[in-house]
Amino acid sequence: LFWQAYHSQRGIQQFWVVFFLFFMTGIAIVLYLNQTPAQPRERDYAYAGSFYAFAIWVGMGVAGIIRMLRDYCKMQELPAAVLASVLCLFVPIQMAGQTWDDHDRSGRYTTRDFGMNYLAGIAPNGIIFTNGDNDTFPLWYCQEVEGYRTDVRVVNLSYLTTDWYANQMRVATDGAAGIPTFARPADYAYDRLQFSYYDPQNSLTDTVNVFTSLDDLYHNADAMWKGVRVMRMPNMSFPANASAAAKAGVISPEEVPAAEETITVTLANDPKNPSGGVTLSQALSLDMIATQAKNGWNRPAYFAMTVPDDYYLSLSPYLRNVGLAYQVSPLRNPDGSAETWTDTDKMFENVTTKFRWGGIDKLGKNGDIYLDETVRRMVTTHRSGMADLASALINEGIDALEATGTHPADSTFAADRFAKAEIVLDLIGEKLPTRVMPYAIQIGYQIADSYLRLAALKDNDPKLKQKGLTIVRDEIRRYGAFLPYFNSLRRSHPAGGFNNLSTADRYIPTYLYLLMQLYVEEGGDLNALHEQLLDQGIDLNDIQNYIATQK
């Protein structure tokens, strides 16, 4: 490049023109933005202009090599150009040869298929609330490009904080009807409801109808604190309308007697969202849910499984997982907790008959599949949901074996639950194999524990027990490999190298201890495994040091 510029006035001009393009679209942006560390993703797209400039320099550099061949080797123009092109081709060939496997997406359809999995479990004309890029854009792609489940309305809660997006949700699009709300555009225009404090005087604590509270929020301009609108009645409820929910398929007719009469919303007392107020997104999503329940549950509402629980509007006990989404229903978690739970029948049907696996299940048949960080997180999300399903099925089977009150023991139902749990567990290993991606921390334990519980319930089935013990043994080997690294940190940074690791990394010794405990309880030979690991420089006795550090 510099040879070309040095020997030509025109080359010098070209160099400086491209240099300033490179500087202003690269280095200058770095200086101007002054980005903080730990960005949520690589921001290289902000410097695309500088990449173009560098590519121009590459082209000028090839011309410089041609000039050098002409000047020093006395070659003619055409041979010099051919030789320079051949020589320079080795650079991209070498780069591709070294990095192709890290970027090869052939045979990988996870974005499309996982997006379809979100939509697959949604009832006709349903609403699914999403939050981030990865649980929103794939769904939009499936609808807009693949034409899949266009009847479902995807509502991004991050965008719902803006009036223009809230207005869009009211309008029909691509086969999905608009979402009716009690709020009107004038109620939230001009950012007047971006955030509303709960009444700091706590003057109105009685539970009121949700539309009474929303009407006061939308229209009582006198309820202000520090110049911001106030939600004076954060304790609300709305009729469960169970018979309509059964008619709409939200719950089964057999579940109607167990349904609540009203669904309660206690925003100010929600321990998962101690923000001290309600955003426009929260107010409108609550408005949409209550309105569809009032209208006979005609637009079943769901929260994507990946939406943080502080967005759940204190509705967690009314949320049942049906696949990759929690459906709002008039049924409350039967265990009495304030947590989400699982609709085993709906989720089992969706997972076993509707889910797609993005090509991950074909590893070894069509070659290796590269999984980036985002896809790996989604694999964990699928495994986690399916592991919860298997655990819920096992618990239902155990409950069926225990006669309570007027309900006799039902061994037939229990056998069905256990058989379905085994199907789900095997499906995890078959469709989301560890050879593609190892288990995230705790997931392996949960799956192994479910296998071992099933084995005990099926007369100590050796096949199921072996599956569980194999997973536990593999998990111990995998996470035990971290111990030499932890020891090296202790030697090189005795003041606290281990304590400076992430919470997940610092939990590994505790996780290892739980795995070892389970392995021994289920009859595994821990001493033999320990001897094998010692040959690899892994001493499981070291975990005690780190557990003590955690305490």
Coordinates of C-alpha atoms in Angstrom, one line a residue:
L1 CA 0.0 0.0 0.0
F2 CA 2.7 2.5 1.0
W3 CA 4.8 1.5 -2.0
Q4 CA 1.9 2.4 -4.2
A5 CA 1.4 5.7 -2.5
Y6 CA 5.1 6.6 -2.4
H7 CA 5.6 6.1 -6.1
S8 CA 2.5 8.0 -7.3
Q9 CA 1.1 11.4 -6.5
R10 CA -2.3 10.0 -7.2
G11 CA -1.6 7.1 -4.9
I12 CA -0.8 9.6 -2.1
Q13 CA -4.0 11.4 -2.6
Q14 CA -6.0 8.2 -2.6
F15 CA -4.3 7.0 0.6
W16 CA -5.2 10.2 2.5
V17 CA -8.8 10.3 1.2
V18 CA -9.3 6.7 2.3
F19 CA -7.4 7.3 5.6
F20 CA -9.8 10.1 6.6
L21 CA -12.7 7.9 5.7
F22 CA -11.1 5.2 7.9
F23 CA -10.4 7.6 10.7
M24 CA -13.8 9.3 10.8
T25 CA -15.8 6.0 10.6
G26 CA -13.6 4.1 12.9
I27 CA -11.2 5.7 15.4
A28 CA -13.2 8.9 15.6
I29 CA -16.4 6.9 16.5
V30 CA -14.4 5.0 19.2
L31 CA -13.4 8.3 20.7
Y32 CA -16.8 9.9 20.3
L33 CA -18.9 7.1 21.8
N34 CA -16.4 6.2 24.5
Q35 CA -18.3 3.0 25.2
T36 CA -18.3 1.5 28.6
P37 CA -17.0 -2.0 29.1
A38 CA -19.2 -5.1 29.1
Q39 CA -21.5 -4.2 26.2
P40 CA -24.4 -6.7 25.8
R41 CA -23.0 -7.6 22.3
E42 CA -20.2 -6.7 19.9
R43 CA -20.7 -3.2 18.5
D44 CA -18.6 -3.7 15.4
Y45 CA -21.5 -2.7 13.2
A46 CA -20.9 0.9 14.3
Y47 CA -17.6 0.8 12.5
A48 CA -18.8 -0.7 9.2
G49 CA -17.5 2.4 7.3
S50 CA -14.0 1.8 8.5
F51 CA -14.2 -1.8 7.3
Y52 CA -15.0 -0.6 3.8
A53 CA -12.1 1.8 3.9
F54 CA -9.7 -1.0 5.0
A55 CA -11.0 -3.1 2.1
I56 CA -10.2 -0.2 -0.3
W57 CA -6.7 -0.2 1.2
V58 CA -6.4 -3.9 0.5
G59 CA -7.1 -3.3 -3.1
M60 CA -4.6 -0.5 -3.3
G61 CA -2.1 -2.8 -1.6
V62 CA -2.5 -5.3 -4.4
A63 CA -1.8 -2.6 -6.9
G64 CA 1.3 -1.7 -4.9
I65 CA 2.6 -5.3 -5.1
I66 CA 2.1 -5.3 -8.9
R67 CA 4.2 -2.1 -9.0
M68 CA 6.9 -3.7 -6.9
L69 CA 7.0 -6.7 -9.3
R70 CA 7.3 -4.4 -12.3
D71 CA 10.0 -2.2 -10.7
Y72 CA 12.2 -4.9 -9.1
C73 CA 11.5 -8.0 -11.1
K74 CA 11.1 -6.1 -14.4
M75 CA 7.9 -8.0 -15.1
Q76 CA 5.3 -7.0 -17.6
E77 CA 2.0 -5.6 -16.4
L78 CA -0.2 -8.7 -17.1
P79 CA 2.2 -11.3 -15.6
A80 CA 2.8 -9.1 -12.6
A81 CA -1.0 -8.7 -12.1
V82 CA -1.6 -12.5 -12.4
L83 CA 1.2 -13.3 -9.9
A84 CA 0.1 -10.7 -7.4
S85 CA -3.5 -11.9 -7.6
V86 CA -2.4 -15.5 -7.0
L87 CA -0.1 -14.6 -4.1
C88 CA -2.8 -12.4 -2.5
L89 CA -5.4 -15.1 -2.8
F90 CA -3.5 -17.2 -0.3
V91 CA -4.5 -14.7 2.5
P92 CA -8.3 -15.1 2.3
I93 CA -7.9 -18.9 1.6
Q94 CA -5.8 -19.2 4.7
M95 CA -8.3 -17.2 6.7
A96 CA -11.2 -19.3 5.5
G97 CA -9.4 -22.5 6.1
Q98 CA -8.7 -21.5 9.7
T99 CA -12.1 -20.0 10.6
W100 CA -14.6 -21.7 8.4
D101 CA -15.8 -24.2 11.0
D102 CA -16.3 -21.3 13.5
H103 CA -18.7 -19.5 11.1
D104 CA -20.3 -22.4 9.2
R105 CA -24.1 -22.1 9.6
S106 CA -25.0 -24.6 6.9
G107 CA -27.7 -27.0 8.2
R108 CA -28.4 -24.8 11.2
Y109 CA -32.0 -23.5 11.3
T110 CA -32.2 -22.7 15.0
T111 CA -33.4 -19.1 14.6
R112 CA -36.4 -20.1 12.5
D113 CA -37.2 -23.3 14.3
F114 CA -36.9 -21.9 17.8
G115 CA -39.0 -18.9 16.8
M116 CA -41.6 -21.4 15.6
N117 CA -41.4 -23.2 18.9
Y118 CA -42.5 -20.0 20.7
L119 CA -45.4 -19.6 18.4
A120 CA -46.4 -23.3 18.3
G121 CA -47.9 -23.4 21.7
I122 CA -50.0 -20.2 21.4
A123 CA -53.7 -20.7 21.0
P124 CA -55.4 -19.3 17.9
N125 CA -55.5 -15.4 17.9
G126 CA -53.4 -15.3 21.0
I127 CA -51.1 -12.6 22.3
I128 CA -47.5 -13.3 23.3
F129 CA -45.5 -10.8 25.3
T130 CA -41.8 -10.8 24.5
N131 CA -39.0 -8.5 25.7
G132 CA -35.6 -8.9 24.0
D133 CA -34.2 -9.3 20.5
N134 CA -33.9 -13.1 20.7
D135 CA -37.5 -13.8 21.7
T136 CA -38.9 -11.2 19.3
F137 CA -37.1 -11.0 16.0
P138 CA -37.2 -14.8 15.2
L139 CA -41.0 -14.7 15.8
W140 CA -41.4 -11.8 13.5
Y141 CA -39.3 -13.6 10.8
C142 CA -41.4 -16.7 11.1
Q143 CA -44.6 -14.6 10.7
E144 CA -43.4 -12.2 8.0
V145 CA -41.2 -14.5 5.9
E146 CA -42.4 -18.0 6.6
G147 CA -46.1 -17.0 7.0
Y148 CA -46.2 -19.1 10.2
R149 CA -48.8 -18.4 12.8
T150 CA -49.6 -14.9 11.6
D151 CA -52.8 -15.0 13.7
V152 CA -50.6 -14.5 16.8
R153 CA -49.9 -11.0 17.9
V154 CA -46.3 -10.5 19.2
V155 CA -46.1 -7.6 21.7
N156 CA -42.6 -6.5 22.6
L157 CA -42.7 -5.1 26.1
S158 CA -39.6 -3.0 25.5
Y159 CA -41.3 -1.2 22.6
L160 CA -44.6 -0.9 24.5
T161 CA -43.1 1.9 26.4
T162 CA -43.6 4.2 23.4
D163 CA -46.9 5.6 22.2
W164 CA -46.3 4.9 18.5
Y165 CA -45.8 1.1 19.2
A166 CA -48.8 1.1 21.5
N167 CA -50.9 2.6 18.7
Q168 CA -49.6 -0.1 16.3
M169 CA -50.9 -2.8 18.7
R170 CA -54.4 -1.5 18.3
V171 CA -54.3 -2.0 14.5
A172 CA -54.8 -5.3 12.7
T173 CA -51.8 -6.6 10.7
D174 CA -51.0 -9.6 8.6
G175 CA -53.9 -11.8 9.7
A176 CA -53.7 -10.8 13.4
A177 CA -56.4 -8.6 14.7
G178 CA -55.6 -5.5 16.7
I179 CA -55.6 -5.8 20.5
P180 CA -58.4 -3.9 22.2
T181 CA -57.5 -1.9 25.3
F182 CA -59.3 0.2 27.8
A183 CA -56.7 2.9 27.2
R184 CA -57.1 5.3 24.3
P185 CA -54.1 6.9 22.4
A186 CA -54.8 10.2 24.1
D187 CA -54.4 8.6 27.5
Y188 CA -50.7 7.8 27.0
A189 CA -49.6 10.3 24.3
Y190 CA -46.7 12.6 24.7
D191 CA -45.0 10.3 27.3
R192 CA -47.4 11.3 30.0
L193 CA -47.5 7.7 31.4
Q194 CA -43.9 6.6 30.8
F195 CA -43.6 5.9 34.6
S196 CA -46.2 6.4 37.3
Y197 CA -45.3 6.1 41.0
Y198 CA -47.4 4.1 43.4
D199 CA -49.2 6.4 45.8
P200 CA -46.4 7.4 48.3
Q201 CA -49.1 8.2 50.9
N202 CA -50.5 4.7 50.4
S203 CA -53.9 6.2 50.9
L204 CA -55.9 3.7 48.8
T205 CA -55.0 0.1 49.8
D206 CA -58.4 -1.6 49.1
T207 CA -58.5 -4.0 46.2
V208 CA -60.5 -2.5 43.3
N209 CA -61.5 -3.6 39.9
V210 CA -58.6 -3.3 37.5
F211 CA -60.4 -1.0 35.2
T212 CA -61.3 1.3 38.1
S213 CA -57.6 1.6 38.8
L214 CA -56.5 2.0 35.2
D215 CA -59.2 4.7 34.6
D216 CA -57.9 6.7 37.6
L217 CA -54.3 6.3 36.2
Y218 CA -55.2 7.3 32.7
H219 CA -57.5 10.2 33.5
N220 CA -56.8 11.6 37.0
A221 CA -54.3 14.3 36.0
D222 CA -54.4 15.6 39.6
A223 CA -52.8 12.5 41.1
M224 CA -49.2 13.6 40.8
W225 CA -46.1 13.2 42.9
K226 CA -42.8 15.0 42.0
G227 CA -44.4 16.0 38.7
V228 CA -45.1 12.4 37.7
R229 CA -48.5 10.7 37.4
V230 CA -49.4 8.4 40.4
M231 CA -51.2 5.0 40.4
R232 CA -53.3 5.4 43.4
M233 CA -54.8 1.9 43.4
P234 CA -52.1 -0.7 42.8
N235 CA -54.1 -3.5 44.4
M236 CA -56.5 -4.8 41.7
S237 CA -58.5 -7.8 40.6
F238 CA -60.7 -8.8 37.7
P239 CA -63.3 -11.5 37.3
A240 CA -61.7 -14.9 36.3
N241 CA -64.7 -15.7 34.1
A242 CA -63.8 -19.4 34.3
S243 CA -66.6 -20.8 32.2
A244 CA -65.6 -18.5 29.3
A245 CA -62.0 -19.5 29.8
A246 CA -63.0 -23.2 29.4
K247 CA -65.1 -22.4 26.3
A248 CA -62.1 -20.6 24.8
G249 CA -59.8 -23.6 25.6
V250 CA -57.7 -21.7 28.1
I251 CA -58.5 -24.3 30.7
S252 CA -60.3 -27.6 30.4
P253 CA -63.9 -28.1 31.5
E254 CA -62.7 -30.4 34.3
E255 CA -60.6 -27.5 35.6
V256 CA -63.4 -25.1 36.0
P257 CA -64.2 -26.0 39.6
A258 CA -60.6 -25.3 40.6
A259 CA -60.5 -21.9 38.9
E260 CA -60.4 -18.7 41.0
E261 CA -63.3 -16.4 41.0
T262 CA -61.1 -13.4 40.6
I263 CA -57.5 -12.8 39.5
T264 CA -55.6 -10.6 41.9
V265 CA -52.9 -8.1 40.9
T266 CA -50.8 -6.6 43.7
L267 CA -48.3 -4.5 41.8
A268 CA -47.1 -2.4 44.8
N269 CA -46.4 -5.6 46.8
D270 CA -44.7 -7.6 44.0
P271 CA -41.4 -8.8 45.5
K272 CA -40.1 -9.5 41.9
N273 CA -40.5 -5.9 40.9
P274 CA -39.7 -3.4 43.7
S275 CA -39.5 -0.5 41.3
G276 CA -41.9 1.7 43.2
G277 CA -44.1 2.4 40.2
V278 CA -45.6 1.2 37.0
T279 CA -44.3 1.8 33.4
L280 CA -46.5 2.4 30.4
S281 CA -45.5 -1.1 29.2
Q282 CA -46.8 -2.7 32.4
A283 CA -50.0 -0.7 32.5
L284 CA -50.9 -1.5 28.9
S285 CA -49.9 -5.2 29.2
L286 CA -52.2 -5.5 32.2
D287 CA -54.9 -3.6 30.3
M288 CA -54.6 -6.1 27.4
I289 CA -54.8 -9.1 29.7
A290 CA -57.8 -7.9 31.7
T291 CA -59.6 -6.7 28.6
Q292 CA -59.3 -10.1 26.8
A293 CA -60.5 -11.9 30.0
K294 CA -63.4 -9.5 30.2
N295 CA -64.2 -10.3 26.5
G296 CA -64.4 -14.0 27.2
W297 CA -60.7 -14.9 27.0
N298 CA -61.0 -14.4 23.2
R299 CA -57.3 -13.4 22.9
P300 CA -55.4 -15.9 25.2
A301 CA -52.4 -14.1 26.6
Y302 CA -48.9 -15.5 27.2
F303 CA -45.5 -14.3 28.4
A304 CA -42.5 -15.7 26.6
M305 CA -40.5 -18.0 28.9
T306 CA -37.4 -15.7 28.4
V307 CA -39.2 -12.6 29.7
P308 CA -37.8 -11.7 33.1
D309 CA -40.3 -12.3 36.0
D310 CA -40.4 -8.7 37.0
Y311 CA -42.5 -8.2 33.9
Y312 CA -45.2 -10.6 35.1
L313 CA -47.3 -8.0 36.9
S314 CA -47.5 -10.2 40.1
L315 CA -49.4 -12.8 38.0
S316 CA -46.8 -15.6 38.3
P317 CA -49.2 -18.0 40.2
Y318 CA -51.6 -17.7 37.2
L319 CA -48.9 -18.5 34.6
R320 CA -48.6 -22.1 33.3
N321 CA -45.9 -23.1 30.9
V322 CA -47.2 -24.6 27.7
G323 CA -43.9 -24.9 25.8
L324 CA -41.8 -21.7 25.6
A325 CA -44.5 -19.4 26.9
Y326 CA -46.5 -19.0 30.1
Q327 CA -50.2 -18.8 29.6
V328 CA -52.3 -16.5 31.8
S329 CA -55.3 -18.6 33.2
P330 CA -57.8 -18.4 36.0
L331 CA -56.1 -21.3 37.7
R332 CA -53.7 -20.6 40.6
N333 CA -50.6 -22.7 41.2
P334 CA -51.9 -25.6 43.2
D335 CA -48.8 -25.8 45.5
G336 CA -49.8 -22.5 47.0
S337 CA -46.6 -20.7 45.9
A338 CA -46.3 -17.5 44.0
E339 CA -44.3 -19.1 41.2
T340 CA -45.1 -20.1 37.7
W341 CA -46.0 -23.8 37.0
T342 CA -46.5 -26.2 34.1
D343 CA -49.5 -27.3 32.1
T344 CA -48.2 -30.8 31.6
D345 CA -50.7 -32.0 29.0
K346 CA -50.5 -28.9 26.7
M347 CA -46.7 -28.7 27.1
F348 CA -46.1 -32.4 26.4
E349 CA -48.2 -32.2 23.2
N350 CA -46.4 -29.1 22.0
V351 CA -42.9 -30.4 22.8
T352 CA -43.4 -33.8 21.3
T353 CA -45.5 -33.0 18.3
K354 CA -44.8 -29.3 17.3
F355 CA -41.3 -28.5 18.4
R356 CA -38.5 -28.2 15.8
W357 CA -34.8 -28.5 16.6
G358 CA -33.0 -26.3 14.1
G359 CA -30.7 -29.1 12.8
I360 CA -29.1 -29.6 16.2
D361 CA -30.5 -33.2 16.3
K362 CA -28.8 -34.0 13.0
L363 CA -25.2 -33.5 14.3
G364 CA -23.1 -36.3 12.9
K365 CA -25.4 -36.9 10.0
N366 CA -24.9 -33.6 8.1
G367 CA -21.7 -32.5 9.7
D368 CA -20.9 -30.3 12.6
I369 CA -23.1 -27.4 13.5
Y370 CA -21.6 -24.2 14.9
L371 CA -23.6 -22.7 17.8
D372 CA -22.9 -19.2 18.8
E373 CA -23.5 -17.8 22.3
T374 CA -27.1 -16.8 21.6
V375 CA -28.1 -20.2 20.2
R376 CA -26.5 -21.9 23.1
R377 CA -28.6 -19.9 25.5
M378 CA -31.7 -20.9 23.6
V379 CA -30.7 -24.5 23.8
T380 CA -30.4 -24.1 27.6
T381 CA -33.9 -22.5 27.6
H382 CA -35.4 -25.5 25.8
R383 CA -33.6 -28.0 28.0
S384 CA -34.7 -26.1 31.2
G385 CA -38.3 -26.0 30.1
M386 CA -38.4 -29.7 29.1
A387 CA -36.6 -30.7 32.4
D388 CA -39.3 -28.8 34.3
L389 CA -41.9 -30.6 32.3
A390 CA -40.4 -34.0 33.1
S391 CA -40.2 -33.1 36.8
A392 CA -43.8 -31.9 36.8
L393 CA -45.0 -35.1 35.2
I394 CA -43.1 -37.2 37.8
N395 CA -44.7 -35.2 40.6
E396 CA -48.2 -35.7 39.1
G397 CA -47.6 -39.4 38.9
I398 CA -46.4 -39.6 42.5
D399 CA -49.5 -37.6 43.6
A400 CA -51.7 -40.0 41.7
L401 CA -50.3 -42.9 43.6
E402 CA -51.2 -41.3 46.9
A403 CA -54.9 -41.5 47.8
T404 CA -56.1 -38.4 49.5
G405 CA -59.6 -37.8 50.8
T406 CA -62.2 -38.8 48.2
H407 CA -59.6 -39.3 45.5
P408 CA -58.5 -42.9 45.2
A409 CA -55.0 -43.8 44.0
D410 CA -54.8 -44.0 40.2
S411 CA -51.9 -46.2 39.1
T412 CA -53.0 -46.0 35.5
F413 CA -52.7 -42.2 35.4
A414 CA -49.4 -42.4 37.3
A415 CA -47.9 -44.9 34.8
D416 CA -49.0 -42.5 32.0
R417 CA -47.2 -39.6 33.7
F418 CA -44.0 -41.6 34.3
A419 CA -44.0 -42.8 30.7
K420 CA -44.4 -39.3 29.4
A421 CA -41.6 -38.0 31.7
E422 CA -39.3 -40.6 30.3
I423 CA -40.2 -39.6 26.7
V424 CA -39.4 -36.0 27.5
L425 CA -36.0 -36.8 29.1
D426 CA -35.0 -39.0 26.2
L427 CA -36.1 -36.3 23.8
I428 CA -33.6 -33.8 25.5
G429 CA -30.8 -36.2 24.9
E430 CA -31.8 -37.1 21.4
K431 CA -32.8 -33.6 20.0
L432 CA -30.4 -31.4 22.1
P433 CA -27.4 -33.7 22.6
T434 CA -24.5 -32.8 24.8
R435 CA -22.1 -33.4 22.0
V436 CA -23.5 -30.3 20.4
M437 CA -23.5 -28.3 23.7
P438 CA -22.8 -29.5 27.2
Y439 CA -25.4 -28.9 29.9
A440 CA -25.4 -25.5 31.6
I441 CA -24.8 -25.6 35.3
Q442 CA -27.7 -27.3 37.3
I443 CA -29.5 -28.5 34.2
G444 CA -27.5 -31.8 34.1
Y445 CA -28.3 -32.4 37.7
Q446 CA -32.0 -31.8 37.2
I447 CA -32.2 -34.2 34.3
A448 CA -30.1 -36.9 36.0
D449 CA -32.2 -36.6 39.2
S450 CA -35.4 -37.1 37.1
Y451 CA -34.0 -40.2 35.5
L452 CA -33.0 -41.6 38.9
R453 CA -36.4 -40.7 40.4
L454 CA -38.1 -42.5 37.6
A455 CA -35.8 -45.5 38.0
A456 CA -36.8 -45.8 41.7
L457 CA -40.5 -45.5 40.8
K458 CA -40.2 -48.3 38.2
D459 CA -38.8 -50.9 40.5
N460 CA -35.2 -49.6 40.3
D461 CA -35.2 -49.8 36.5
P462 CA -31.5 -50.4 35.6
K463 CA -31.7 -48.7 32.2
L464 CA -33.1 -45.5 33.6
K465 CA -30.7 -45.6 36.6
Q466 CA -27.7 -46.0 34.2
K467 CA -28.8 -43.0 32.2
G468 CA -29.0 -40.9 35.3
L469 CA -25.7 -42.0 36.7
T470 CA -24.0 -41.5 33.4
I471 CA -25.1 -37.9 33.3
V472 CA -23.9 -37.3 36.9
R473 CA -20.6 -38.9 36.1
D474 CA -20.1 -36.8 33.0
E475 CA -21.1 -33.7 34.9
I476 CA -18.5 -34.4 37.6
R477 CA -15.8 -34.9 35.0
R478 CA -16.7 -31.8 33.2
Y479 CA -17.0 -29.4 36.1
G480 CA -14.2 -31.1 38.0
A481 CA -11.9 -29.9 35.2
F482 CA -12.3 -26.4 36.6
L483 CA -10.6 -27.2 39.9
P484 CA -7.0 -27.1 38.6
Y485 CA -7.8 -23.6 37.2
F486 CA -9.3 -22.5 40.5
N487 CA -6.1 -23.8 42.2
S488 CA -3.9 -21.8 39.9
L489 CA -5.9 -18.7 40.8
R490 CA -5.4 -19.4 44.4
R491 CA -1.6 -19.7 43.9
S492 CA -1.3 -16.7 41.6
H493 CA -3.9 -14.5 43.4
P494 CA -4.0 -15.6 47.0
A495 CA -5.9 -12.4 48.0
G496 CA -9.0 -13.4 46.1
G497 CA -8.6 -14.6 42.6
F498 CA -11.4 -17.1 43.0
N499 CA -13.7 -14.6 44.6
N500 CA -13.3 -12.3 41.6
L501 CA -15.0 -14.9 39.3
S502 CA -18.6 -14.7 38.3
T503 CA -21.3 -16.0 40.6
A504 CA -21.9 -18.9 38.3
D505 CA -18.2 -19.9 38.3
R506 CA -18.0 -19.6 42.1
Y507 CA -21.0 -21.9 42.4
I508 CA -19.2 -24.7 40.5
P509 CA -17.6 -26.3 43.7
T510 CA -21.0 -26.4 45.4
Y511 CA -22.5 -27.9 42.3
L512 CA -19.8 -30.5 42.2
Y513 CA -20.5 -31.4 45.8
L514 CA -24.2 -31.9 45.1
L515 CA -23.3 -34.0 42.1
M516 CA -21.0 -36.2 44.1
Q517 CA -23.6 -36.5 46.9
L518 CA -26.2 -37.7 44.3
Y519 CA -23.7 -40.1 42.7
V520 CA -23.0 -41.8 46.1
E521 CA -26.6 -41.9 47.2
E522 CA -27.6 -43.6 43.9
G523 CA -24.8 -46.3 44.2
G524 CA -22.1 -44.8 42.0
D525 CA -18.5 -45.6 42.8
L526 CA -17.1 -42.2 43.6
N527 CA -13.7 -43.6 44.7
A528 CA -13.1 -45.2 41.4
L529 CA -14.2 -42.0 39.6
H530 CA -11.9 -39.9 41.9
E531 CA -8.9 -42.2 41.0
Q532 CA -9.6 -41.7 37.3
L533 CA -9.8 -37.9 37.7
L534 CA -6.6 -37.8 39.8
D535 CA -4.7 -39.1 36.7
Q536 CA -5.9 -35.9 35.0
G537 CA -4.8 -33.7 37.8
I538 CA -8.2 -33.2 39.2
D539 CA -8.6 -33.7 43.0
L540 CA -12.3 -33.6 44.1
N541 CA -11.2 -33.1 47.7
D542 CA -10.3 -29.5 46.7
I543 CA -14.0 -28.5 46.4
Q544 CA -14.1 -28.2 50.2
N545 CA -11.8 -25.2 50.2
Y546 CA -14.0 -23.3 47.8
I547 CA -17.2 -24.2 49.5
A548 CA -15.7 -22.8 52.8
T549 CA -14.7 -19.7 50.9
Q550 CA -18.3 -19.2 49.7
K551 CA -19.6 -19.4 53.2

